[in-house]
Every structure is written in structure tokens, then in C-alpha cells.
Amino acid sequence: MGGRKLPLVVLVCLVLAMLPSGAGTVAVMSVDLGSEWMKVAIVKPGVPMEIVLNKESRRKTPIAVCLKENERLLGDSALGVSMKNPKTVYRHLQSLLGKKHNNLQVALYQKRFPEHQLLEHPVRGTVYFKNSEETQFTPEELLGMMLNYSRGLAQDFAEQPVKDAVITVPAFFNQAERRAVLQAAQMAGLKVLQLINDNTAVALNYGVFRRKDIDNTVKNIMFYDMGSGSTTATIVTYQTVKTKEAGTQPQLQIRGVGSMDLRLRDHLAKLFNEQKKTKKDVRENHRAMAKLLKEAQRLKTVLSANVDFMAQVEGLMDDIDFKSKVTRTDFEDLCADLFDRVPGPVQDALSTAEMNLEDIEQVILVGGATRVPKVQEVLLKAVGKEDLAKNINADEAAAMGAVYQAAALSKAFKVKPFLVRDAAVFPIQVEFTRESEEEGIKTLKHNKRILFQRMAPYPQRKVITFNRYSDDFAFYINYGDLSYLSQEDLSVFGSLNLTTVKLSGVGNSFQKNADAESKGIKAHFNMDESGVLLLDRVESVFETIVEEKEEESTLTRGSSEPAANVTEPVQDEEEVPPESDKDKEDKEDKEDKGTRRTWRAWRARRARRQGGQGGKEARRQGGEEAEEKQDNSEKSSAEEKGQEKTEEASSQTDAPEEKDGEKAENTEAEKEAERKAKPQKKSKISEDVTAELITNDILDPTAEDVASSKKKLQDLTDRDLAKQEREKSLNSLEAFIFETQDKLYQEDYQLVVTEEEKEQISSKLSEASEWMDEEGYAASNKQLREQLSQLRSLCKDMFFRVEERRRWPERLAALNSRLNTSSFFLRSAKLIPEDDQIFTEVELNLLEKVINETMTWKNETEAEQEKRSPKERPVLLSKDIESKVSLLERELNYLLNKAKFAKPKAKAKNSTSSDKSSKANNTTKEKVIPPTEESADSKSESPEEVQPGEVPPTEESATNTDSDSQSQPTEESTTTGATEKTQPEKHIEDEL
């Protein structure tokens, strides 16, 4: 069996080795993109879902980019620079995405961060930061830097390249803002599997871990998410639904969405001015305001758990320290108007979903700002619940839900399906104008068609048909009714007009298909998984009547095909119905007849063997007559059935001939009437129409702009990598100089180095140290590497001698141990008796030779090494000792494995007795004990027909042609047992 298993194991190993290494690119990531922080999660083989730690070992990273002249810092490093040089640090980038320069949101950003210079893009009308006269950066480019940084963190955590990602965005992001995030991801080199709304990601994370609680009963849950930049209340419906692909699966559907910190910073600035420690206004000092902003963020967190706290900033302005006590009551008074707006999103979500508070089973808090006690107090009164649920990670739920969706969308992972039905917060409609004539007066009528209603689920495809156009025209894609938004929200919303679509080629399609009936111009729209609206194609559709050609009959065609094939109607596939009771009875009767026939034949064969020639003849005749009667009856029944089938077939073939004759006699008028009565076959013709899209909200960057941005970001990344490599080389050179200077005075190194060599190394190290102080910190990475390489080559021999002397004790101990083990094994092997010896003389001699040669080499090399000075190159090398140990292990392991699998030799007595027993068994197998005298007589009369007895066939053996041969071993074993009983003397001989 082992010999059969080995090739299979080898084949499996080869197949596994030939499989592609898919672990290199299977990891996926998610980025929870907030206004102030971002969280990164990852899924890779062996790691189901995990939050990625940044370089500071924190689970969330601030969205901050610092751009100096020759340096770029990201995350926590950039945030640390914001207090020293706030002009170079860019934050809160989310509020500038997809906004034009004249948007009120841009003016508010400029007011909050006056240190930045925001300019208008000459083509797109958006904003960009002017970093210097040579460098400018758009918000998309800065966000792309953060996304690229998050990708680097994910790759370091996964230890493999990561490219696929799911990114969260606020649910109230419009089309321009969503496209801006996709453009930033494209600049970062990320492949976006989906833009998922953050509230949807939270709902998905909640449902995934409570899959067992979801059934066909509808459960409505409200998620109240208050972050640092926005507040959203979302009503989600959970229930199981049936799908064609995966059966019954849980589903979440967004039913309603309603949406709404720098005040504390301004309050601290006011307190500092009231202290009148300086005549300057602290609000005019950008660095001081950045320090106050950081303290305000810390103060807000502390006041969530404490009633009061002492705010303090050292050296706030003009080396003046700031220190003031702030209470929770002060903070609540500052944000009183904001707390009054807390119930607003709840009411908006309920009205959108057309629900009441009684329909909501639970309200779950999400987001860091929900930890503020006042928020919870106001919200509890608004929803009228006993308590608010906090059974979800408020900070990481969105990132974990998004990474689950990333794994579901990736082809590398197989996860349990969880259907997600997101909803479009803003309605989208199509507008067009056409001429209408009333009482002879032509007027232009403006028409609107709702394409996607408010809270319409997506992804979804829709088609709009224009029926009254026969020439080129244009239509407009705009937002629908946004009257539910407040005036403040509308002021920062942006353009209400999305796209103008100009169609060309409509008139040509009508001229080309003048004889066909027009079915209108169809525009195919698609709102994809990211909530981005796309126009797939526009086509002009026509319909024409196709005349069917009459098929020639078999008579006019002169075909030799059987008529039965012609008259058989074409039927749809149907399931084979279960057998009826009558069919089962017929089947059982046939089986009984076959069984009786088999038994009868078996009795005849048995009678022929047991009886004499005369008796056999009589039995044979009786059996043949019985079989002939059975066969004749079967043949007659078969012939009758054949005749019936022939009659049925002939009647079937006569029927179409009669019909063909009737058809041949029809007149031309009857044929024309029949042709008109038949339904006419219609054919669809579609002509593609060219559509020119003119963007009305925010122009997308051109391909050249995207390529330029990619190059700009890649240059910065390459510069950062080069800087990191230079810093590594600088640190390595410094460490080598200081460590080597210290080693020259250690005992191990003084033993192996000469005075001349020591002086030379010391002088070179001093020169390198002086070069480092003068030029090293401004030198290039190549120069630093060259200096390090020269010093290492100079100290190479010294390090080698020290390292060899340190390795000798361990290596020599291993060699002595292996020599002792091998010698003991050799002596033991030689003591094995000749009859039981499993090793050959050649094998033992080879082991003895290796032991002797190794012993000789060891003694000679150690003697020669003792004659040498420690300052000379050693002749006893650790690599030579390792090779000798390996040689001994190879020979010894070979003999040990042979002994392990060797079989003991059999004794002579045992072999003799076994031979005798085997002979006895053979003789008993050849002899067959006659069961009766009759069988003995038959054997004497016809010895050529002597055969082992047969076992009567069963129903199973009746259908098997080899039943006789299969029954032989059973009878042989029984006769053998009988023979053993009649011959006990043979067993006695074996025992003796």
C-alpha cells in the first residue's frame, strides 16, 4: 500500500507547487473617510476583518497633509507640525470636494483657516491651494495623498500588495462630490470596488454579526451618526428575501435619511483675550489658533466624562501661557443651537421613510460626537425610547462594514451573501422641450420625467423613451425637487443641473428606416453601486414586419425522411411523471418471470450434474421443453406487440398523407386567407445614436490633468522613499562608526587585531566621523553608502576572526557529539548476530571511514590552529565544521532509516511449518468431498464433468452472469474446513 500512496502524494505536491501564488494580490481594504479622521480595515487570508494600525500604533489616523519645501508629512506627523507651521498643513479636505470657488462652503473654510490661500481653477471653476509660486495642489490631489498613505499602511499590515478598496462617503454626497472621491482614488492608484455610504456600511456591519436574528419579519432600526463634520439619522429595514442565485438571504434596505467644531476653539480664544495678558488679538495669530484648536478637541473629549476641566496651552502667543477652567455647562451653552438641531435628522428620516416612532424597534448611536451627554439627553427625549443602544463600535463600524463589502465584491474571497439596497438621497429627473400644436398655434412645451425618485434603491438601470422626435434634439439631466432641503443646505449644494445631452444621428436613422415603424429613441441610464449616474447608450428603435416563408412539404421536397418524424409536434421539456401503480405491477411481474426462469435453469443444471446420462437426458429434455414453451410464449407476445406497434405507426403515417392531400386541394384564396390569419412576425431594428455630454455641475479633469496629478503624486512618493532610504543609510553609517570605535577597545577584538591594523581602522573611523559632521548630513544617499562600504571592507578581516572564535565552542561541541553518537552506533551494529544483521559490510565500512577521516581532520586542524596566532587568519573554520557534521549526519541517518523500516528475518522452523500448512491447504482445495453417494457415482462415471458444488442463485445473482464463479470460493472454504476435521494428524505433525 505504501508503494501505491507515494506516487499520489508526489503528484499532489507537484500540483500544489504548480499552482499560481494567489496570496500576492488577494488582500482587500476599506477606508472610512471622515471629515477629520480616517480608519483603514483589511481582509486577507488568515485575517477575516481587522483594523489597520498606523505607524504610531493608533487605530485611526487624522486626515492631514503637511507640504514643506523638501518634505511631506502625513497623518499624525503632519498634525504635529500644524501648531508650529499651520500654513503648510491642510485639513478638513472633505468639505471642499466637488465645490466651486463661489460656493459658500469655500468661504466658510477660508474663514476657519485664514492661513491658506484658496484660488479658483481657470477651467473647472473649483478651488486649489497655492503652496508656493511653483506648486499648487487641488483638494482631490491632497485627498489622493491620504488614500495612498492608507494603502501603504494596509500593505505593511498585509505584507503584500493591496489595490482593491471600498471607500465610505457621507450619504448626502451629491454626484460631483462622489466623482471627486473617485478621481482622488484614481490618482492614488487604488481600484475602487464601490463607494459605499457610511450609514449603509454601519448598517451592514450591524447585520452581519446578527444574521441569525434576521428573518422574514421586518425589523426597523435607526442609526444616529454624529461625527465631527455632520450628523445623519438613517432608518434601515432588515428582513430575509428570496433570490434566484443564493436562495433566502438577509437584506438591508435604506428607507429614510435625515442629515445636519470650531466653536470651542473660538471660546478659548475669547477667554484668552479677556485675560488681557497682551494687547494683540489671538485670533489674528494663525499658529496660536492652531494650538487652541488642538486643545479644544482634547477638551471636548474630556468634558464628555467630566463636569469641568482645566484648559491650558504653554506659550500660546508671545511666550504667554494660557490656562482657564471650562465646565460642561459652558460647552453646552456654546452649542445650544446645535443641540436644538439634534432631533431634526430623526424627524427628517421618519418623514422620508413614511414611518412613526412606534415603527422603530431600536435607536443605535454611531460616531464619536454621540458620546457627548447632552446629545444623548436631547436625542432620548426626541425618540421617546427608554434607552439608546450602544451595542456597536461607534468609531469602527463603518470601516468594518465596508471591508466586509470589499471581501464580498472581490473574487478572491467567498463570504455569506448579505444583500444591500442603498438609496439615492437626491431625486434625479430628465427635462426636455418639444413643439406642440394647439388650434394651429405651435408652442414649446417643457416636460419633466422623474428618472430616480428620492430614496430610490440602487444599483438600478432605467430607460426613458422619447416618442415624438424624428430629428436631432437635446435633453437635460438635473436634480429633482429639493424643496425638503433647508436654505442653508441649498446654498452649499452646488449646481442643480447635472448634464446636457445632445443627440446627433436621429434624423439619419429615420431616413435609413423609412419603411419601418418607429418605437422611439431610448436612453439607457445606470446608477451604479457607488451611486454615480451614468448614461450607458442612446439608440433609435424601429420595428418592421418580416414575411415568413412557407416550408416545402416532404412530397414536393422529395425527401426520404420517415413521415413519423414530420408529424411529431414540438413540445417543451417536461418532467418525467412518477410511475403509476399499473406500471409498477407490470415491472414486478417481469421481474418475477425472470427470477422463475433463472431458478428453473439452475435446477436443470443441477439435475444434469447429479444424475446419470439417462437421467440427465430426461431432465435436459424436460428443461428444454419448459424453456421452449416459455420462449415460445415470450416470442408470441413480442410478435403481438410488434404488430400492434406496426399498426399504430402505419395509422400515424397515413394521417399526414391524408392531411397533405387535403392541403394540395386548397385553392389560392384559401391559402391567402390562412396567411392573413397567421400572426405576423416582427423584427426589431436598433440604430446607435451619438450622444455628446456637456457637464453642467463640475467638469471632470481631463486625461492630461489626471496624468499630471498622478505624476506629481508619484514624484512626491519617490522623493519620500528616497528620503527614507537616505535616512537609513545615514543612521547605518553613524551607528557603524560609533559601534566600531567602541569595539576596538573590547577584549575579543583586541585579541585578534594588530597595533598597525588597529591604528589604521581608528584613523579611518575618525576621518569618517569628521566627514559626517562637515558634509555627511547634506550628502546624497550614494555617498553615504560608499562611505559605509569602505569602512566595512576595512574592518572585514577583524570581524571575521572575532566571529570565528565565537562560533568555535558551539560548532566543536556539535561535532564531538556527532562523532560519539556515530562511533557508538557503529560498535552496536557490529555486535548484531550474522543471522539478524540488516546492514551490509560496505555500509558499515563506509561509516567507519567517515568517522576516522573526520576524527583525523579534527585533530590535525586543531593542532595547526593552536600553532597560529589569533591575529592571523584561522584555519579552523566554522563552515568546515558544519560540513563535517552534515556528512556524519547523512551517513548515520541513512543507516537509522534502514533499521527503522527493516523487517526481521523469519525462523527456519516457522518457515517449514508454514510450508507444510500451505501444502495441506492446497491439497484440500484440490480435493472436493462428495456430499452424497449419487454424486460420487456420477464422478466415477464422468470424471471430466467433476466441478465444485453451486449455491442456489438469489434474485441478485440471477441477474449476474458470474454468479456461479462467485459462489465457488464459499464452497471451497467449507470443504476445506471439513477436510481439516477429517485429517487431524497433519495438524499434529505441524505442532511437533
XYZ file of N, CA, C and O in Angstrom, residues 387-461:
300
model
N -34.141 53.760 26.410
C -32.696 53.972 26.370
C -32.221 53.925 24.927
O -32.965 53.546 24.002
N -31.000 54.357 24.728
C -30.365 54.346 23.411
C -29.352 53.203 23.364
O -28.588 53.006 24.301
N -29.362 52.462 22.282
C -28.480 51.301 22.151
C -27.064 51.752 21.825
O -26.855 52.671 21.022
N -26.102 51.114 22.465
C -24.684 51.370 22.217
C -23.954 50.052 21.963
O -22.814 49.864 22.358
N -24.654 49.134 21.288
C -24.122 47.795 21.065
C -23.364 47.670 19.751
O -23.383 46.633 19.100
N -22.695 48.729 19.347
C -21.890 48.708 18.139
C -20.700 49.634 18.347
O -20.795 50.618 19.101
N -19.577 49.310 17.743
C -18.388 50.141 17.863
C -18.627 51.453 17.119
O -18.701 51.483 15.882
N -18.759 52.520 17.865
C -19.148 53.800 17.260
C -18.111 54.331 16.296
O -18.453 55.052 15.359
N -16.827 54.010 16.500
C -15.767 54.557 15.666
C -15.435 53.681 14.463
O -15.079 54.191 13.403
N -15.540 52.357 14.615
C -15.003 51.454 13.601
C -16.066 50.681 12.840
O -15.737 49.859 11.987
N -17.353 50.916 13.137
C -18.409 50.128 12.497
C -18.424 50.342 10.982
O -18.600 49.392 10.210
N -18.248 51.580 10.538
C -18.298 51.857 9.101
C -17.136 51.192 8.372
O -17.313 50.620 7.288
N -15.939 51.257 8.936
C -14.774 50.631 8.295
C -14.933 49.124 8.216
O -14.590 48.502 7.202
N -15.498 48.503 9.272
C -15.667 47.054 9.271
C -16.762 46.626 8.295
O -16.639 45.605 7.609
N -17.834 47.384 8.221
C -18.867 47.056 7.242
C -18.385 47.216 5.819
O -18.711 46.418 4.936
N -17.583 48.260 5.563
C -17.067 48.484 4.212
C -16.092 47.387 3.794
O -16.078 46.975 2.629
N -15.272 46.908 4.720
C -14.307 45.868 4.349
C -15.016 44.539 4.123
O -14.558 43.710 3.320
N -16.144 44.301 4.803
C -16.941 43.107 4.505
C -17.498 43.188 3.085
O -17.498 42.192 2.350
N -17.945 44.359 2.703
C -18.444 44.544 1.341
C -17.317 44.378 0.329
O -17.530 43.838 -0.768
N -16.114 44.826 0.685
C -14.961 44.656 -0.211
C -14.657 43.182 -0.423
O -14.362 42.743 -1.544
N -14.717 42.392 0.643
C -14.477 40.953 0.507
C -15.565 40.294 -0.329
O -15.296 39.359 -1.094
N -16.805 40.772 -0.197
C -17.903 40.207 -0.978
C -17.761 40.538 -2.459
O -18.102 39.720 -3.321
N -17.264 41.728 -2.771
C -17.099 42.130 -4.167
C -15.850 41.545 -4.801
O -15.770 41.415 -6.026
N -14.861 41.190 -3.981
C -13.625 40.628 -4.513
C -13.840 39.174 -4.919
O -14.596 38.439 -4.287
N -13.147 38.743 -5.970
C -13.249 37.367 -6.434
C -12.363 36.421 -5.632
O -12.426 35.206 -5.815
N -11.542 36.966 -4.759
C -10.592 36.131 -4.019
C -11.193 35.553 -2.747
O -10.613 34.636 -2.174
N -12.353 36.055 -2.307
C -12.944 35.596 -1.055
C -14.378 35.142 -1.304
O -15.057 35.641 -2.206
N -14.811 34.188 -0.498
C -16.181 33.709 -0.539
C -16.813 33.969 0.812
O -16.436 33.365 1.808
N -17.762 34.889 0.857
C -18.416 35.273 2.109
C -19.905 34.974 1.992
O -20.444 34.800 0.895
N -20.569 34.909 3.123
C -22.001 34.688 3.136
C -22.711 35.909 2.549
O -22.447 37.029 2.966
N -23.605 35.717 1.606
C -24.251 36.872 0.966
C -25.080 37.672 1.963
O -25.748 37.111 2.837
N -25.014 38.971 1.816
C -25.862 39.893 2.575
C -26.250 40.998 1.607
O -25.416 41.822 1.225
N -27.501 40.982 1.183
C -27.964 41.907 0.146
C -28.068 43.318 0.706
O -28.581 43.520 1.811
N -27.596 44.276 -0.070
C -27.596 45.679 0.332
C -28.383 46.473 -0.697
O -28.066 46.434 -1.894
N -29.410 47.154 -0.238
C -30.212 48.018 -1.107
C -30.069 49.440 -0.593
O -30.782 49.871 0.323
N -29.122 50.169 -1.179
C -28.899 51.547 -0.772
C -29.930 52.442 -1.445
O -30.679 52.005 -2.331
N -29.963 53.699 -1.047
C -30.988 54.608 -1.557
C -30.362 55.929 -1.966
O -29.437 56.423 -1.311
N -30.855 56.483 -3.062
C -30.407 57.781 -3.557
C -31.115 58.877 -2.762
O -32.349 58.961 -2.758
N -30.329 59.715 -2.098
C -30.911 60.732 -1.226
C -31.564 61.844 -2.045
O -32.598 62.399 -1.655
N -30.969 62.166 -3.211
C -31.467 63.277 -4.015
C -32.136 62.739 -5.277
O -31.566 61.896 -5.968
N -33.366 63.217 -5.597
C -34.042 62.755 -6.819
C -33.364 63.316 -8.067
O -32.776 64.406 -8.048
N -33.466 62.574 -9.167
C -32.885 62.980 -10.454
C -33.964 62.842 -11.514
O -34.699 61.850 -11.548
N -34.058 63.856 -12.374
C -35.083 63.853 -13.410
C -34.486 64.241 -14.760
O -33.379 64.783 -14.842
N -35.234 63.956 -15.815
C -34.858 64.296 -17.188
C -35.831 65.358 -17.688
O -37.059 65.203 -17.563
N -35.284 66.434 -18.263
C -36.104 67.527 -18.774
C -35.833 67.716 -20.263
O -34.692 67.571 -20.717
N -36.894 68.019 -21.009
C -36.758 68.250 -22.451
C -37.923 69.115 -22.917
O -38.955 69.219 -22.250
N -37.738 69.712 -24.065
C -38.782 70.561 -24.664
C -39.138 70.014 -26.040
O -38.279 69.477 -26.748
N -40.407 70.179 -26.421
C -40.838 69.764 -27.762
C -41.978 70.663 -28.229
O -42.675 71.271 -27.417
N -42.145 70.700 -29.532
C -43.198 71.535 -30.099
C -44.548 70.841 -29.956
O -44.663 69.637 -30.173
N -45.522 71.634 -29.594
C -46.898 71.120 -29.532
C -47.812 72.119 -30.232
O -47.635 73.332 -30.096
N -48.746 71.612 -30.973
C -49.637 72.462 -31.767
C -51.051 72.350 -31.224
O -51.616 71.258 -31.156
N -51.609 73.481 -30.832
C -52.982 73.547 -30.343
C -53.717 74.656 -31.071
O -53.310 75.826 -31.003
N -54.780 74.271 -31.785
C -55.591 75.214 -32.564
C -54.745 75.983 -33.560
O -54.889 77.191 -33.740
N -53.804 75.246 -34.177
C -52.972 75.854 -35.216
C -51.847 76.702 -34.707
O -51.111 77.288 -35.502
N -51.671 76.777 -33.395
C -50.594 77.582 -32.816
C -49.536 76.652 -32.259
O -49.827 75.772 -31.439
N -48.291 76.786 -32.724
C -47.180 75.957 -32.267
C -46.510 76.605 -31.057
O -46.181 77.784 -31.094
N -46.369 75.822 -30.033
C -45.721 76.305 -28.816
C -44.699 75.271 -28.350
O -44.777 74.093 -28.708
N -43.749 75.733 -27.558
C -42.748 74.841 -26.969
C -43.221 74.440 -25.575
O -43.519 75.298 -24.742
N -43.291 73.150 -25.374
C -43.749 72.619 -24.103
C -42.577 71.997 -23.357
O -41.828 71.198 -23.920
N -42.428 72.392 -22.100
C -41.336 71.875 -21.260
C -41.848 70.673 -20.475
O -42.870 70.759 -19.783
N -41.156 69.550 -20.628
C -41.577 68.305 -19.989
C -40.525 67.838 -18.981
O -39.323 68.063 -19.169
N -40.994 67.165 -17.943
C -40.122 66.594 -16.915
C -40.533 65.148 -16.669
O -41.731 64.847 -16.596
N -39.552 64.311 -16.559
C -39.792 62.910 -16.214
C -38.851 62.516 -15.079
O -37.640 62.732 -15.173
N -39.414 61.941 -14.018
C -38.607 61.517 -12.873
C -37.823 60.266 -13.263
O -38.405 59.239 -13.648
N -36.527 60.356 -13.185
C -35.676 59.213 -13.500
C -35.451 58.357 -12.258
O -35.696 57.146 -12.269
N -35.008 58.973 -11.176
C -34.846 58.296 -9.893
C -35.503 59.157 -8.823
O -35.115 60.309 -8.628
N -36.498 58.598 -8.174
C -37.172 59.336 -7.122
C -36.289 59.418 -5.877
O -35.269 58.738 -5.763
N -36.700 60.249 -4.962
C -35.991 60.343 -3.685
C -36.088 59.016 -2.942
O -37.161 58.416 -2.875
N -34.956 58.548 -2.429
C -34.800 57.271 -1.736
C -35.050 56.083 -2.656
O -35.424 54.994 -2.219
N -34.844 56.285 -3.961
C -34.945 55.157 -4.896
C -33.770 54.216 -4.672
O -32.627 54.656 -4.522
N -34.009 52.911 -4.627
C -32.904 51.976 -4.383
C -31.958 51.907 -5.575
O -32.360 52.093 -6.726
N -30.716 51.673 -5.299
C -29.703 51.450 -6.340
C -28.735 50.400 -5.850
O -28.681 50.133 -4.638
N -28.018 49.716 -6.732
C -27.866 49.938 -8.174
C -29.133 49.600 -8.948
O -29.851 48.670 -8.588
N -29.365 50.364 -10.013
C -30.590 50.206 -10.787
C -30.382 50.804 -12.184
O -29.675 51.791 -12.350
N -30.990 50.150 -13.160
C -30.952 50.638 -14.544
C -32.353 51.093 -14.958
O -33.343 50.458 -14.586
